[in-house]
Amino acid sequence: MAQSDTNDSIALETVKSRNDAVEGRGESLENTHNGHEEDTVPDLPPIDRGRAAWRMLFSAFIFEALLWGFPLSFGVFQNYYSRLPQYANQPYVSVVGTVASGISYMGAPLIIPLLKRLGRYRTSIIWVGWSMCIVGVLASSFARNLPTIIFTQGVMYGVGFTLFYYPILGMVNELWVARRGMAYGILCASSGLSGVVMPVTPEALLEKFGLSTTLRSVAIGIAILTGPLIPFLKGRTTISPQQQRQPTTAPTPTPTPHTDWSFLHVPLFWIYTLSNLMQGLGYFFPSLYLPSYAATTMGMGSRRGALLLSVMSVAQVLGQFSFGYLSDRRFSVNTLAVTSTLVSATAVLTLWGLARSFGLLCLFAVLYGFFGAGYTAVWARMGTNVTRDTTAAFAAFGLFNFGKGLGNVFAGPIGANLLIDDFSSSTTAHSADYGATKYKAVVLFTGSCMLASGASALTAYLKPWKAPAVRD
């Protein structure tokens, strides 16, 4: 869920937080210890270099690739669920995937303040969250009804991911400061790598072994590949149990900085919020429905559906890097947001709605993945546009995450009501129609959301908004 906007001074004095487009994910904070830590703890690892920094980044890379890659590949599972008799007529199967990823976005403004208070227990929180993810996937293999699947594979996994992911990002922030953009770029690349592999691997397992065995294999595989890395997840200010028991004469810890919420009165913040909410409402539909769209309306095999998700994932990485780079170069945030949404809307309403071949669907996956994912790469710059206070910019970023997650959660039930029940007639009879009839409303809704998001972002040009000065 890391998103690589390498930008802007969101690094805080005692709470350093940063996160950008890693397909939605959220933002993390640096653990808050006293401001004289380097004087009292002389053996801190170096910043932006050294074995500890690279070991931490490598471990975070693996966690990001595997544990965020699983919910991103849910379109493959949804396609499989829709072919099972007990779930074939269940319109809310898509809720499972959107709940898992949506909670991870929406949890950002909730978990970050908690970590500020419980920073020394980060490793324990990581163990709890990691265990919830593994148990959630494992338990879903025994589920026999949709509500149980939503709870285990959706809610449990989403809460678990939120608990372990943000402490890890906080540790990365501590060890990577001047080169944080590069670090987040590497994490973003891990999401793209998993986006290529994860949809294909479960699809092959599902076809050969079935649902239950596949889910158990995924749970065991993730546990084996990530569990041994947890002891290596150490931030620069991590305190060992021995140090916690030792008396210290260190100065009183510096109080947590007060968040200046005055940006809530800045009209530009609400312009960005509305644009972000509308973008979030429509963004997830292609990744949810492309595999089943290709399979049920165009007669393509499930492997081609999984391949479409892989192509989209690669394009998302390139888009996040590109938009993040332009944002770093002080390219207009408003222009980037408008470009992202309007190009995405055009791709949806034309290429997806009119696609009649695998090649056109691939082209759509490339364009939508590149421009759609690029939107979240400018969140951090949006935060610094509405406030000059670093702590407040961090809070604004968390609210943008929440808005994206809100759209993610609603995408499942909205999509279920938008699908046109067309099972009574021949699929091929309607494959030449716009959106292949069954998905027409989904295509139109997605495109409309992107257009609304772009229109909202355009209003930012109506007045030269300026961020208010930092309050003393």
PDB file of C-alpha atoms in Angstrom, residues 158-337:
ATOM      1  CA  GLY A 158      -7.620  -5.178   6.250  1.00  0.00           C
ATOM      2  CA  VAL A 159      -7.287  -4.504   9.985  1.00  0.00           C
ATOM      3  CA  GLY A 160      -4.204  -6.703  10.208  1.00  0.00           C
ATOM      4  CA  PHE A 161      -2.574  -4.958   7.268  1.00  0.00           C
ATOM      5  CA  THR A 162      -3.224  -1.563   8.838  1.00  0.00           C
ATOM      6  CA  LEU A 163      -1.647  -2.641  12.116  1.00  0.00           C
ATOM      7  CA  PHE A 164       1.612  -3.955  10.671  1.00  0.00           C
ATOM      8  CA  TYR A 165       2.065  -1.689   7.641  1.00  0.00           C
ATOM      9  CA  TYR A 166       2.236   1.768   9.198  1.00  0.00           C
ATOM     10  CA  PRO A 167       4.809   0.856  11.876  1.00  0.00           C
ATOM     11  CA  ILE A 168       7.011  -0.539   9.096  1.00  0.00           C
ATOM     12  CA  LEU A 169       6.735   2.696   7.120  1.00  0.00           C
ATOM     13  CA  GLY A 170       7.618   4.638  10.254  1.00  0.00           C
ATOM     14  CA  MET A 171      10.827   2.630  10.574  1.00  0.00           C
ATOM     15  CA  VAL A 172      11.666   3.270   6.932  1.00  0.00           C
ATOM     16  CA  ASN A 173      11.159   6.992   7.534  1.00  0.00           C
ATOM     17  CA  GLU A 174      13.651   6.953  10.391  1.00  0.00           C
ATOM     18  CA  LEU A 175      16.429   5.361   8.356  1.00  0.00           C
ATOM     19  CA  TRP A 176      15.800   7.107   5.041  1.00  0.00           C
ATOM     20  CA  VAL A 177      15.573  10.890   5.129  1.00  0.00           C
ATOM     21  CA  ALA A 178      17.523  12.643   2.369  1.00  0.00           C
ATOM     22  CA  ARG A 179      17.084   9.600   0.102  1.00  0.00           C
ATOM     23  CA  ARG A 180      13.535   8.862   1.162  1.00  0.00           C
ATOM     24  CA  GLY A 181      12.260   9.399  -2.347  1.00  0.00           C
ATOM     25  CA  MET A 182      14.458   6.577  -3.576  1.00  0.00           C
ATOM     26  CA  ALA A 183      13.345   4.378  -0.684  1.00  0.00           C
ATOM     27  CA  TYR A 184       9.679   4.931  -1.436  1.00  0.00           C
ATOM     28  CA  GLY A 185      10.355   4.395  -5.105  1.00  0.00           C
ATOM     29  CA  ILE A 186      11.751   0.962  -4.266  1.00  0.00           C
ATOM     30  CA  LEU A 187       8.698   0.156  -2.146  1.00  0.00           C
ATOM     31  CA  CYS A 188       6.446   1.309  -4.958  1.00  0.00           C
ATOM     32  CA  ALA A 189       8.317  -0.971  -7.344  1.00  0.00           C
ATOM     33  CA  SER A 190       7.611  -3.880  -5.017  1.00  0.00           C
ATOM     34  CA  SER A 191       3.878  -3.294  -5.448  1.00  0.00           C
ATOM     35  CA  GLY A 192       4.314  -3.369  -9.202  1.00  0.00           C
ATOM     36  CA  LEU A 193       6.358  -6.543  -9.034  1.00  0.00           C
ATOM     37  CA  SER A 194       3.744  -8.275  -6.917  1.00  0.00           C
ATOM     38  CA  GLY A 195       1.063  -6.931  -9.228  1.00  0.00           C
ATOM     39  CA  VAL A 196       2.696  -8.840 -12.067  1.00  0.00           C
ATOM     40  CA  VAL A 197       3.177 -12.113 -10.192  1.00  0.00           C
ATOM     41  CA  MET A 198       0.334 -12.249  -7.668  1.00  0.00           C
ATOM     42  CA  PRO A 199      -2.629 -12.352 -10.082  1.00  0.00           C
ATOM     43  CA  VAL A 200      -1.025 -15.088 -12.198  1.00  0.00           C
ATOM     44  CA  THR A 201       0.074 -17.345  -9.340  1.00  0.00           C
ATOM     45  CA  PRO A 202      -3.306 -17.624  -7.527  1.00  0.00           C
ATOM     46  CA  GLU A 203      -5.051 -18.066 -10.869  1.00  0.00           C
ATOM     47  CA  ALA A 204      -2.872 -21.081 -11.687  1.00  0.00           C
ATOM     48  CA  LEU A 205      -3.382 -22.533  -8.201  1.00  0.00           C
ATOM     49  CA  LEU A 206      -7.142 -22.018  -8.361  1.00  0.00           C
ATOM     50  CA  GLU A 207      -7.423 -23.841 -11.662  1.00  0.00           C
ATOM     51  CA  LYS A 208      -5.331 -26.777 -10.463  1.00  0.00           C
ATOM     52  CA  PHE A 209      -6.173 -27.171  -6.766  1.00  0.00           C
ATOM     53  CA  GLY A 210      -9.363 -25.226  -6.083  1.00  0.00           C
ATOM     54  CA  LEU A 211     -10.228 -22.431  -3.677  1.00  0.00           C
ATOM     55  CA  SER A 212      -9.530 -23.916  -0.238  1.00  0.00           C
ATOM     56  CA  THR A 213      -6.105 -25.326  -1.091  1.00  0.00           C
ATOM     57  CA  THR A 214      -5.115 -22.109  -2.853  1.00  0.00           C
ATOM     58  CA  LEU A 215      -6.005 -19.908   0.116  1.00  0.00           C
ATOM     59  CA  ARG A 216      -4.161 -22.193   2.531  1.00  0.00           C
ATOM     60  CA  SER A 217      -1.143 -22.231   0.238  1.00  0.00           C
ATOM     61  CA  VAL A 218      -1.171 -18.438   0.041  1.00  0.00           C
ATOM     62  CA  ALA A 219      -1.390 -18.135   3.831  1.00  0.00           C
ATOM     63  CA  ILE A 220       1.453 -20.591   4.405  1.00  0.00           C
ATOM     64  CA  GLY A 221       3.577 -19.054   1.666  1.00  0.00           C
ATOM     65  CA  ILE A 222       3.191 -15.517   3.009  1.00  0.00           C
ATOM     66  CA  ALA A 223       3.940 -16.713   6.544  1.00  0.00           C
ATOM     67  CA  ILE A 224       7.119 -18.529   5.490  1.00  0.00           C
ATOM     68  CA  LEU A 225       8.414 -15.683   3.323  1.00  0.00           C
ATOM     69  CA  THR A 226       7.660 -12.788   5.668  1.00  0.00           C
ATOM     70  CA  GLY A 227       7.651 -14.193   9.216  1.00  0.00           C
ATOM     71  CA  PRO A 228      11.450 -14.658   9.480  1.00  0.00           C
ATOM     72  CA  LEU A 229      11.939 -11.027   8.408  1.00  0.00           C
ATOM     73  CA  ILE A 230      10.040  -9.475  11.316  1.00  0.00           C
ATOM     74  CA  PRO A 231      13.086  -9.545  13.665  1.00  0.00           C
ATOM     75  CA  PHE A 232      14.933  -7.462  11.052  1.00  0.00           C
ATOM     76  CA  LEU A 233      12.284  -4.728  11.139  1.00  0.00           C
ATOM     77  CA  LYS A 234      14.112  -2.215  13.282  1.00  0.00           C
ATOM     78  CA  GLY A 235      13.871   1.540  13.009  1.00  0.00           C
ATOM     79  CA  ARG A 236      16.591   3.940  13.967  1.00  0.00           C
ATOM     80  CA  THR A 237      14.979   4.704  17.324  1.00  0.00           C
ATOM     81  CA  THR A 238      13.914   1.162  18.211  1.00  0.00           C
ATOM     82  CA  ILE A 239      14.679   0.460  21.876  1.00  0.00           C
ATOM     83  CA  SER A 240      15.637  -3.037  22.948  1.00  0.00           C
ATOM     84  CA  PRO A 241      13.950  -4.714  25.933  1.00  0.00           C
ATOM     85  CA  GLN A 242      17.240  -4.394  27.868  1.00  0.00           C
ATOM     86  CA  GLN A 243      17.318  -0.655  27.239  1.00  0.00           C
ATOM     87  CA  GLN A 244      13.692  -0.347  28.336  1.00  0.00           C
ATOM     88  CA  ARG A 245      14.563  -1.930  31.705  1.00  0.00           C
ATOM     89  CA  GLN A 246      17.651   0.198  32.260  1.00  0.00           C
ATOM     90  CA  PRO A 247      17.248   3.468  34.164  1.00  0.00           C
ATOM     91  CA  THR A 248      18.021   6.518  32.130  1.00  0.00           C
ATOM     92  CA  THR A 249      19.003  10.069  32.909  1.00  0.00           C
ATOM     93  CA  ALA A 250      17.867  11.295  29.543  1.00  0.00           C
ATOM     94  CA  PRO A 251      15.942  14.572  29.396  1.00  0.00           C
ATOM     95  CA  THR A 252      12.179  14.549  29.488  1.00  0.00           C
ATOM     96  CA  PRO A 253      10.826  13.496  26.072  1.00  0.00           C
ATOM     97  CA  THR A 254       9.803  16.322  23.816  1.00  0.00           C
ATOM     98  CA  PRO A 255       5.994  16.664  23.715  1.00  0.00           C
ATOM     99  CA  THR A 256       4.234  15.507  20.576  1.00  0.00           C
ATOM    100  CA  PRO A 257       3.730  18.507  18.263  1.00  0.00           C
ATOM    101  CA  HIS A 258       0.253  19.987  18.256  1.00  0.00           C
ATOM    102  CA  THR A 259      -1.602  19.613  14.974  1.00  0.00           C
ATOM    103  CA  ASP A 260      -2.855  22.863  13.488  1.00  0.00           C
ATOM    104  CA  TRP A 261      -6.256  22.022  12.032  1.00  0.00           C
ATOM    105  CA  SER A 262      -6.804  25.450  10.507  1.00  0.00           C
ATOM    106  CA  PHE A 263      -6.367  23.911   7.049  1.00  0.00           C
ATOM    107  CA  LEU A 264      -9.923  22.601   7.459  1.00  0.00           C
ATOM    108  CA  HIS A 265     -11.058  26.176   6.843  1.00  0.00           C
ATOM    109  CA  VAL A 266      -9.094  26.455   3.603  1.00  0.00           C
ATOM    110  CA  PRO A 267     -11.407  26.014   0.577  1.00  0.00           C
ATOM    111  CA  LEU A 268      -8.614  24.363  -1.394  1.00  0.00           C
ATOM    112  CA  PHE A 269      -8.553  21.467   1.082  1.00  0.00           C
ATOM    113  CA  TRP A 270     -12.217  20.725   0.403  1.00  0.00           C
ATOM    114  CA  ILE A 271     -11.668  21.027  -3.339  1.00  0.00           C
ATOM    115  CA  TYR A 272      -8.963  18.389  -3.085  1.00  0.00           C
ATOM    116  CA  THR A 273     -11.108  16.292  -0.742  1.00  0.00           C
ATOM    117  CA  LEU A 274     -14.060  16.235  -3.142  1.00  0.00           C
ATOM    118  CA  SER A 275     -11.794  15.444  -6.083  1.00  0.00           C
ATOM    119  CA  ASN A 276     -10.107  12.677  -4.108  1.00  0.00           C
ATOM    120  CA  LEU A 277     -13.409  11.174  -2.943  1.00  0.00           C
ATOM    121  CA  MET A 278     -14.833  11.060  -6.464  1.00  0.00           C
ATOM    122  CA  GLN A 279     -11.609   9.572  -7.821  1.00  0.00           C
ATOM    123  CA  GLY A 280     -11.669   6.939  -5.083  1.00  0.00           C
ATOM    124  CA  LEU A 281     -15.293   6.003  -5.819  1.00  0.00           C
ATOM    125  CA  GLY A 282     -14.500   5.103  -9.407  1.00  0.00           C
ATOM    126  CA  TYR A 283     -10.860   4.081  -9.302  1.00  0.00           C
ATOM    127  CA  PHE A 284     -11.168   0.463  -8.164  1.00  0.00           C
ATOM    128  CA  PHE A 285     -13.772  -0.820 -10.621  1.00  0.00           C
ATOM    129  CA  PRO A 286     -11.395  -1.751 -13.471  1.00  0.00           C
ATOM    130  CA  SER A 287      -9.170  -3.848 -11.203  1.00  0.00           C
ATOM    131  CA  LEU A 288     -12.272  -5.519  -9.765  1.00  0.00           C
ATOM    132  CA  TYR A 289     -14.060  -6.316 -13.005  1.00  0.00           C
ATOM    133  CA  LEU A 290     -11.505  -6.536 -15.817  1.00  0.00           C
ATOM    134  CA  PRO A 291     -10.856 -10.295 -15.350  1.00  0.00           C
ATOM    135  CA  SER A 292     -14.549 -11.197 -15.227  1.00  0.00           C
ATOM    136  CA  TYR A 293     -15.294  -8.710 -18.025  1.00  0.00           C
ATOM    137  CA  ALA A 294     -12.775 -10.400 -20.309  1.00  0.00           C
ATOM    138  CA  ALA A 295     -13.949 -13.887 -19.350  1.00  0.00           C
ATOM    139  CA  THR A 296     -17.732 -13.542 -19.323  1.00  0.00           C
ATOM    140  CA  THR A 297     -18.368 -11.028 -22.083  1.00  0.00           C
ATOM    141  CA  MET A 298     -15.526 -11.668 -24.524  1.00  0.00           C
ATOM    142  CA  GLY A 299     -14.999 -15.395 -24.057  1.00  0.00           C
ATOM    143  CA  MET A 300     -11.377 -15.029 -22.925  1.00  0.00           C
ATOM    144  CA  GLY A 301      -9.758 -17.478 -20.551  1.00  0.00           C
ATOM    145  CA  SER A 302      -9.104 -16.657 -16.918  1.00  0.00           C
ATOM    146  CA  ARG A 303      -5.369 -16.417 -17.578  1.00  0.00           C
ATOM    147  CA  ARG A 304      -5.893 -13.465 -19.881  1.00  0.00           C
ATOM    148  CA  GLY A 305      -7.934 -11.768 -17.183  1.00  0.00           C
ATOM    149  CA  ALA A 306      -5.074 -12.234 -14.730  1.00  0.00           C
ATOM    150  CA  LEU A 307      -2.641 -10.941 -17.344  1.00  0.00           C
ATOM    151  CA  LEU A 308      -4.672  -7.739 -17.672  1.00  0.00           C
ATOM    152  CA  LEU A 309      -4.221  -7.080 -13.952  1.00  0.00           C
ATOM    153  CA  SER A 310      -0.494  -7.698 -14.302  1.00  0.00           C
ATOM    154  CA  VAL A 311      -0.243  -5.222 -17.173  1.00  0.00           C
ATOM    155  CA  MET A 312      -2.176  -2.657 -15.171  1.00  0.00           C
ATOM    156  CA  SER A 313       0.121  -3.137 -12.172  1.00  0.00           C
ATOM    157  CA  VAL A 314       3.239  -2.436 -14.224  1.00  0.00           C
ATOM    158  CA  ALA A 315       1.617   0.699 -15.643  1.00  0.00           C
ATOM    159  CA  GLN A 316       0.660   1.809 -12.134  1.00  0.00           C
ATOM    160  CA  VAL A 317       4.271   1.693 -10.988  1.00  0.00           C
ATOM    161  CA  LEU A 318       5.407   3.756 -13.968  1.00  0.00           C
ATOM    162  CA  GLY A 319       2.599   6.232 -13.383  1.00  0.00           C
ATOM    163  CA  GLN A 320       3.384   6.630  -9.697  1.00  0.00           C
ATOM    164  CA  PHE A 321       7.069   7.184 -10.414  1.00  0.00           C
ATOM    165  CA  SER A 322       6.328   9.682 -13.182  1.00  0.00           C
ATOM    166  CA  PHE A 323       3.747  11.722 -11.295  1.00  0.00           C
ATOM    167  CA  GLY A 324       5.875  11.633  -8.160  1.00  0.00           C
ATOM    168  CA  TYR A 325       8.913  12.824 -10.113  1.00  0.00           C
ATOM    169  CA  LEU A 326       6.963  15.684 -11.696  1.00  0.00           C
ATOM    170  CA  SER A 327       5.588  16.582  -8.285  1.00  0.00           C
ATOM    171  CA  ASP A 328       9.141  16.672  -6.890  1.00  0.00           C
ATOM    172  CA  ARG A 329      10.075  19.033  -9.700  1.00  0.00           C
ATOM    173  CA  ARG A 330       7.391  21.455  -8.509  1.00  0.00           C
ATOM    174  CA  PHE A 331       5.117  20.718 -11.415  1.00  0.00           C
ATOM    175  CA  SER A 332       1.633  22.071 -10.700  1.00  0.00           C
ATOM    176  CA  VAL A 333      -0.289  19.695  -8.440  1.00  0.00           C
ATOM    177  CA  ASN A 334      -3.567  20.910  -9.895  1.00  0.00           C
ATOM    178  CA  THR A 335      -2.396  20.164 -13.425  1.00  0.00           C
ATOM    179  CA  LEU A 336      -1.235  16.695 -12.426  1.00  0.00           C
ATOM    180  CA  ALA A 337      -4.555  15.916 -10.717  1.00  0.00           C
TER     181      ALA A 337
END
